[in-house]
Short mmCIF file of C-alpha atoms and ligand atoms in Angstrom, two decimals:
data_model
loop_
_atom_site.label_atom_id
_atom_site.label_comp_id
_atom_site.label_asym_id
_atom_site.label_seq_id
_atom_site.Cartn_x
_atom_site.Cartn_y
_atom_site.Cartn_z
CA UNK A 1 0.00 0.00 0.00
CA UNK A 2 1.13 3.41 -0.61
CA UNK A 3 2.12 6.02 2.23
CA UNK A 4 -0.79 8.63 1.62
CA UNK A 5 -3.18 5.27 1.34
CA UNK A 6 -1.67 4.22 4.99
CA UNK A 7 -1.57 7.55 6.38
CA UNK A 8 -5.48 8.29 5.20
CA UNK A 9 -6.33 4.34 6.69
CA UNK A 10 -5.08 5.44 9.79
CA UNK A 11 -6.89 8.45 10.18
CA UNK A 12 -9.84 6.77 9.04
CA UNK A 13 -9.42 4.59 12.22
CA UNK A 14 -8.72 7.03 14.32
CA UNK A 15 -11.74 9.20 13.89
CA UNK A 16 -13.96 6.45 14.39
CA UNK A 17 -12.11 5.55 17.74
CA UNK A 18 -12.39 9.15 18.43
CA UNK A 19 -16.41 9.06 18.61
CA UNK A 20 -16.27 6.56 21.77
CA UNK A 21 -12.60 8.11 23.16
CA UNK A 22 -11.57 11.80 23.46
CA UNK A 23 -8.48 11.08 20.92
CA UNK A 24 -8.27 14.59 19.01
CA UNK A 25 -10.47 17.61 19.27
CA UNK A 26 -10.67 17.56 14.96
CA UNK A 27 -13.53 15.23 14.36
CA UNK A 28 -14.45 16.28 10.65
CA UNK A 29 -13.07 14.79 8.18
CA UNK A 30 -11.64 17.84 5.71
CA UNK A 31 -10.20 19.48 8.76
CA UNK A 32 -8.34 16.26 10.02
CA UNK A 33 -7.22 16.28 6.45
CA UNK A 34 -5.21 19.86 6.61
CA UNK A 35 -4.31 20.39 10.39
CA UNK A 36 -3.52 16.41 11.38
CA UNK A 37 -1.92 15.01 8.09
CA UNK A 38 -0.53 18.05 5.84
CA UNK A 39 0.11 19.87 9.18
CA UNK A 40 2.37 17.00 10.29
CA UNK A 41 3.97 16.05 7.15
CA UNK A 42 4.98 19.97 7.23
CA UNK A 43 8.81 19.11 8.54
CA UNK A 44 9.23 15.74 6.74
CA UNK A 45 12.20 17.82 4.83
CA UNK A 46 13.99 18.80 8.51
CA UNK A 47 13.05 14.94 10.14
CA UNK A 48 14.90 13.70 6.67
CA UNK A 49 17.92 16.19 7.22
CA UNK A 50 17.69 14.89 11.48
CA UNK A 51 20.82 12.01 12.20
CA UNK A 52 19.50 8.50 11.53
CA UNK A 53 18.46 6.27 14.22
CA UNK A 54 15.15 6.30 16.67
CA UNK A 55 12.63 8.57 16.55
CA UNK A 56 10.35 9.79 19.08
CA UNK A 57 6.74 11.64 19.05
CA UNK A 58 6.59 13.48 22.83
CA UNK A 59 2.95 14.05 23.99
CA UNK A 60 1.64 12.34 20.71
CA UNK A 61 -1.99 12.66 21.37
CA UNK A 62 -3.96 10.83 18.55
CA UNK A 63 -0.37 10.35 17.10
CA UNK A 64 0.27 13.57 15.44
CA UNK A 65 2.58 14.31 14.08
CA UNK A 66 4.26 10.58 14.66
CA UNK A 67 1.76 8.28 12.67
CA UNK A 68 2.26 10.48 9.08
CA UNK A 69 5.93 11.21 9.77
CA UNK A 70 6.50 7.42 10.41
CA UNK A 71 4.77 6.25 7.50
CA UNK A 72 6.50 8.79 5.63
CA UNK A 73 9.86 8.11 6.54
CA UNK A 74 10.06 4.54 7.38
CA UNK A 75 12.15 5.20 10.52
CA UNK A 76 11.37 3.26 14.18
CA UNK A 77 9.36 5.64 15.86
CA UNK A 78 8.03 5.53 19.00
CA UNK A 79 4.58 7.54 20.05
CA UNK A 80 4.63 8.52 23.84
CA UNK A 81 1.56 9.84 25.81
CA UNK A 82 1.43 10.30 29.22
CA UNK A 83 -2.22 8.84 28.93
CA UNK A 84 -2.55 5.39 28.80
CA UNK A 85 -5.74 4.45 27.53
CA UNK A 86 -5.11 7.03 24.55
CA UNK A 87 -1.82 4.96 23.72
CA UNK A 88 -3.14 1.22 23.75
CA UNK A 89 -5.67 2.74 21.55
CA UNK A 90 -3.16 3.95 19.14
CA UNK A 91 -1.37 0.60 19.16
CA UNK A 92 -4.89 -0.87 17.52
CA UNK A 93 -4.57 0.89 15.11
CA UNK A 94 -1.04 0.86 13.98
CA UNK A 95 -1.52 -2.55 14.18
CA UNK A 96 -4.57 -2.53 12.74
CA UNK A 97 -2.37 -0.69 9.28
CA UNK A 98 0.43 -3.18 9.84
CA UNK A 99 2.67 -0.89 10.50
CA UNK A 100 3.56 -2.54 14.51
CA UNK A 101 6.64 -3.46 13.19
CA UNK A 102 7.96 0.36 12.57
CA UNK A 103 5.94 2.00 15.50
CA UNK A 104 5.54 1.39 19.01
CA UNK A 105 4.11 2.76 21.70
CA UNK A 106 5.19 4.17 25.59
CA UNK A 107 2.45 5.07 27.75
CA UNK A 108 3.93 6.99 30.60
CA UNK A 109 5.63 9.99 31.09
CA UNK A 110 8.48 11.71 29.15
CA UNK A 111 10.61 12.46 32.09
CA UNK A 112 10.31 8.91 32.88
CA UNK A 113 11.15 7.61 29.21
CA UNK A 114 14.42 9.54 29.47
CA UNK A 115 15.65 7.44 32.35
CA UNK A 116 14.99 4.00 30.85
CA UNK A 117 16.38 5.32 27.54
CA UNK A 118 18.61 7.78 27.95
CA UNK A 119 20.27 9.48 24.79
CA UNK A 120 18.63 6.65 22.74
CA UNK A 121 16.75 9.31 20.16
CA UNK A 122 18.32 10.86 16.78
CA UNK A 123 14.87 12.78 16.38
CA UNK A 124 11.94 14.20 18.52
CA UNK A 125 9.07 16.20 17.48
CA UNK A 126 6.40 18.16 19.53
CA UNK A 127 3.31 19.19 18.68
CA UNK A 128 1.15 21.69 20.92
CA UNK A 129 2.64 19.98 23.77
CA UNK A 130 4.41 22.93 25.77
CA UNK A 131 6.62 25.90 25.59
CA UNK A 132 10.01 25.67 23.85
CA UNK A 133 12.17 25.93 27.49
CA UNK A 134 10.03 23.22 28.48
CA UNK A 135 10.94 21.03 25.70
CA UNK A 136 14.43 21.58 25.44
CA UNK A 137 14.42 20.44 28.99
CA UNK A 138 12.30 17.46 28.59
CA UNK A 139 14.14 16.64 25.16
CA UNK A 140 17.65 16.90 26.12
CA UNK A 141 18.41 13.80 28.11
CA UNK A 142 16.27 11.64 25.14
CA UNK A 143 18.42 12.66 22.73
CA UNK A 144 22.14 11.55 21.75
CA UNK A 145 24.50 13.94 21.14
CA UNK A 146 23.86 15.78 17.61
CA UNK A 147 20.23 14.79 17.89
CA UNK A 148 17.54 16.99 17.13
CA UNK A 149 14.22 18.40 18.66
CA UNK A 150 12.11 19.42 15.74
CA UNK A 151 9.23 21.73 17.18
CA UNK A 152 6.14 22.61 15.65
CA UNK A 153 4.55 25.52 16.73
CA UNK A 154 1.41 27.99 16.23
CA UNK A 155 2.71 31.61 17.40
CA UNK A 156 5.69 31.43 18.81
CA UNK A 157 6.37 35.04 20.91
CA UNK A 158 9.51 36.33 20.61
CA UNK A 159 9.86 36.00 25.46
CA UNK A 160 9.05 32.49 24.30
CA UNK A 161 12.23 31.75 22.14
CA UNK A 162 14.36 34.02 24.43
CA UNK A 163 13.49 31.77 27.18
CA UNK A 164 14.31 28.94 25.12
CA UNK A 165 17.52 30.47 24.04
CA UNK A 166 18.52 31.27 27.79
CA UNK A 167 18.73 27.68 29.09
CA UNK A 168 20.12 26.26 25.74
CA UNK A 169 23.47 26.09 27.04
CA UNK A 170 22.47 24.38 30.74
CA UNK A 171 20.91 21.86 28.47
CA UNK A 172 23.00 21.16 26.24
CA UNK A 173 21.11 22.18 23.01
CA UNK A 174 21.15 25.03 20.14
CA UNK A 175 18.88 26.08 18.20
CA UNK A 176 19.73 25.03 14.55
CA UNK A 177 17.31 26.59 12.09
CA UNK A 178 13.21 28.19 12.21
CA UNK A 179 10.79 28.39 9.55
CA UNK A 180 7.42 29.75 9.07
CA UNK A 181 4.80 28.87 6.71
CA UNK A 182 0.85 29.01 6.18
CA UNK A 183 -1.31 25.51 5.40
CA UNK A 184 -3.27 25.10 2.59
CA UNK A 185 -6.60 26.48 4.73
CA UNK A 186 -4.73 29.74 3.71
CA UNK A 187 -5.22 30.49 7.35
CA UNK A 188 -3.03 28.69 9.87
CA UNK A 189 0.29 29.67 10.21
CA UNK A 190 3.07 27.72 11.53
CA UNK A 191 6.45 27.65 12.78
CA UNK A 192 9.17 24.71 12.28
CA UNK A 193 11.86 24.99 14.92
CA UNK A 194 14.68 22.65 15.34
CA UNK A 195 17.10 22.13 18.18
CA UNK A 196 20.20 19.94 17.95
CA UNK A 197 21.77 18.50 21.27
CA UNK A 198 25.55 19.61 21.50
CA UNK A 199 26.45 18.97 25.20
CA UNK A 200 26.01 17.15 28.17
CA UNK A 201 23.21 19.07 29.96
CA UNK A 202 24.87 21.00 33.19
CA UNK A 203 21.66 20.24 35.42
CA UNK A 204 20.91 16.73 36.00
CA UNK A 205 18.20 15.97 33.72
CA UNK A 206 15.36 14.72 33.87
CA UNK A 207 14.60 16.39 36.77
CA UNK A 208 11.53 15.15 38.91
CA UNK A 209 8.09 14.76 37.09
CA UNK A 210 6.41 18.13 36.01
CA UNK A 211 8.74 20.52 36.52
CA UNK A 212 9.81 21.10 33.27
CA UNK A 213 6.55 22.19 32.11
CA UNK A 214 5.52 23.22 35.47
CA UNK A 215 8.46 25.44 36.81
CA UNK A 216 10.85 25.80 33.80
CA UNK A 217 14.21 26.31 34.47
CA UNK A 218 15.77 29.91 33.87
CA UNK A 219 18.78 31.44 33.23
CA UNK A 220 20.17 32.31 36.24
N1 SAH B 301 0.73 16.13 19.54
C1 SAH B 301 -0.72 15.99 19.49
C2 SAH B 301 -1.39 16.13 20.87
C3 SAH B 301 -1.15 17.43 21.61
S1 SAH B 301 -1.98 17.51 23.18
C4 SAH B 301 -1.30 16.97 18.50
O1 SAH B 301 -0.64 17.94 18.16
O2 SAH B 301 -2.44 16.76 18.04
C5 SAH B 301 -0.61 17.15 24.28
C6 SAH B 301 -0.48 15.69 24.65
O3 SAH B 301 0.72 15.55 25.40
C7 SAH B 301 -1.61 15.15 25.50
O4 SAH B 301 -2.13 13.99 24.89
C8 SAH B 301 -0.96 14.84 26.86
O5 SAH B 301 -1.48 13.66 27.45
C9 SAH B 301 0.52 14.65 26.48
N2 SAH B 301 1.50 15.04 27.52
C10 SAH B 301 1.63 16.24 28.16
N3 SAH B 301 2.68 16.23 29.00
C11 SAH B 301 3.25 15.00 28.91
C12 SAH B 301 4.39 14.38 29.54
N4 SAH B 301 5.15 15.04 30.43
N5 SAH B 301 4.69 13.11 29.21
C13 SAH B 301 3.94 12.43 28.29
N6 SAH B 301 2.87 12.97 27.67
C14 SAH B 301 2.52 14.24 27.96
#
C-alpha cells in the first residue's frame, strides 16, 4: 500500500475511535485532512535532514505528528503519551495498518522515558505539547549527542524563544534553524523549529516529574 493510502487508513481509524474516546479535538473529516496530516507532514524535509536512528513523538496525542511522519519516513518511531488508555488505543490501530513493526508505543511519562532510555533518540518532534524551554528540557536527556528536537509551533512570541535560548546552554542544546509557513486552509500559520543537542546538559536531567513544564528552568 502506498504512504498517503496508509496515512489516510489510519486516520480513518482514528476518527472512528475518536467518537467513543476523546483522541483529538478535529472530528471532521476535511479538517483532520489539513491540520492532522498536511500539518504534520509539514517538517518531513527537517526529520529527513535529522541524524538517523530512533525517533520519538513526545505528547503524541492521537499520534500527530508521529503516525504520518512514520509512514513517511520509514524510521522506528516511538509515540509517547502520558495517557494510557489514549496509547493502547493507538497501538490498535497501527496494528490494525500493519505498521507494529515500525511503530511502538510508551504510555507513561516523558521524564520517565528519558531514564529508561537515555540518549537513545536521533529525532523528537512536539506538537502543541508545551513551551520551547520546556521542551528543550524534557528533550535533552532523550536525545544523543547531535540529535535533534524538531518543534512545531502555532505563534511562537519572541519572550518564548528568548526563554528557550537562555537555558540552551544548561541543556545542552542550540537552536539550529526556524521556519514559518501558512497551510493550505490559507489560514493557519506555523512555525518549524529545530534544536540539535551539542552537550552534556549541566543540570541533572530529567529532573523530577512536572517541573519542566511546570516550573521551567531559567537562566540564572
Ligand atoms: N501532539 C498531538 C497532541 C497534543 S496535546 C497533536 O498535536 O495533536 C498534548 C499531549 O501531550 C496530551 O495527549 C498529553 O497527554 C501529552 N502530555 C503532556 N505532557 C506530557 C508528559 N510530560 N509526558 C507524556 N505525555 C505528555
Amino acid at each position: 500500500m502506498d504512504k498517503k493510502e496508509l496515512v489516510l487508513q489510519y486516520l480513518e481509524k482514528l476518527l472512528v475511535a475518536n467518537e467513543t474516546t476523546n483522541l483529538t479535538r478535529i472530528s471532521s473529516w476535511e479538517e483532520a485532512l489539513v491540520l492532522h496530516i498536511e500539518d504534520s507532514l509539514v517538517a518531513l524535509e527537517e526529520i529527513n535532514a535529522a541524524p538517523e536512528g530512533l525517533y520519538g513523538d513526545l505528547g503524541t496525542g492521537g499520534g500527530f505528528p508521529g503516525v504520518p511522519l512514520a509512514i513517511y519516513t520509514g524510521r522506528e518511531t516511538v509515540l509517547v503519551d502520558s495517557v494510557k488508555k489514549k496509547v493502547r488505543i493507538l497501538a490498535d490501530i497501527v496494528s490494525e495498518i500493519g505498521m507494529s513493526e515500525t511503530v511502538s508505543t510508551y504510555g507513561g511519562r516523558i521524564e520517565d522515558l528519558a531514564k529508561e532510555k537515555p540518549g537513545a533518540f536521533s529525532v523528537l518532534t512536539a506538537r502543541a505539547l508545551s513551551q520551547l524551554n520546556s521542551l528543550l528540557e524534557l528533550s535533552s536527556p532523550l536525545l544523543k549527542r547531535g540529535g535533534q528536537l524538531i518543534c512545531y509551533k502555532a505563534k511562537v512570541s519572541e519572550e518564548e524563544i528568548q526563554s528557550a535560548l537562555d537555558i540552551c546552554d544548561l541543556v545542552g542544546m542550540k537552536l539550529l534553524n526556524r521556519r514559518s509557513l501558512v497551510l493550505s486552509d490559507g489560514i493557519t500559520t506555523r512555525e518549524i523549529i529545530v534544536f540539535q543537542k551539542i552537550g552534556s546538559p549541566k543540570v541533572k536531567l530529567p529532573r523530577n516529574v512536572g517541573m519542566a513544564q511546570h516550573n521551567p528552568l531559567v537562566k540564572k
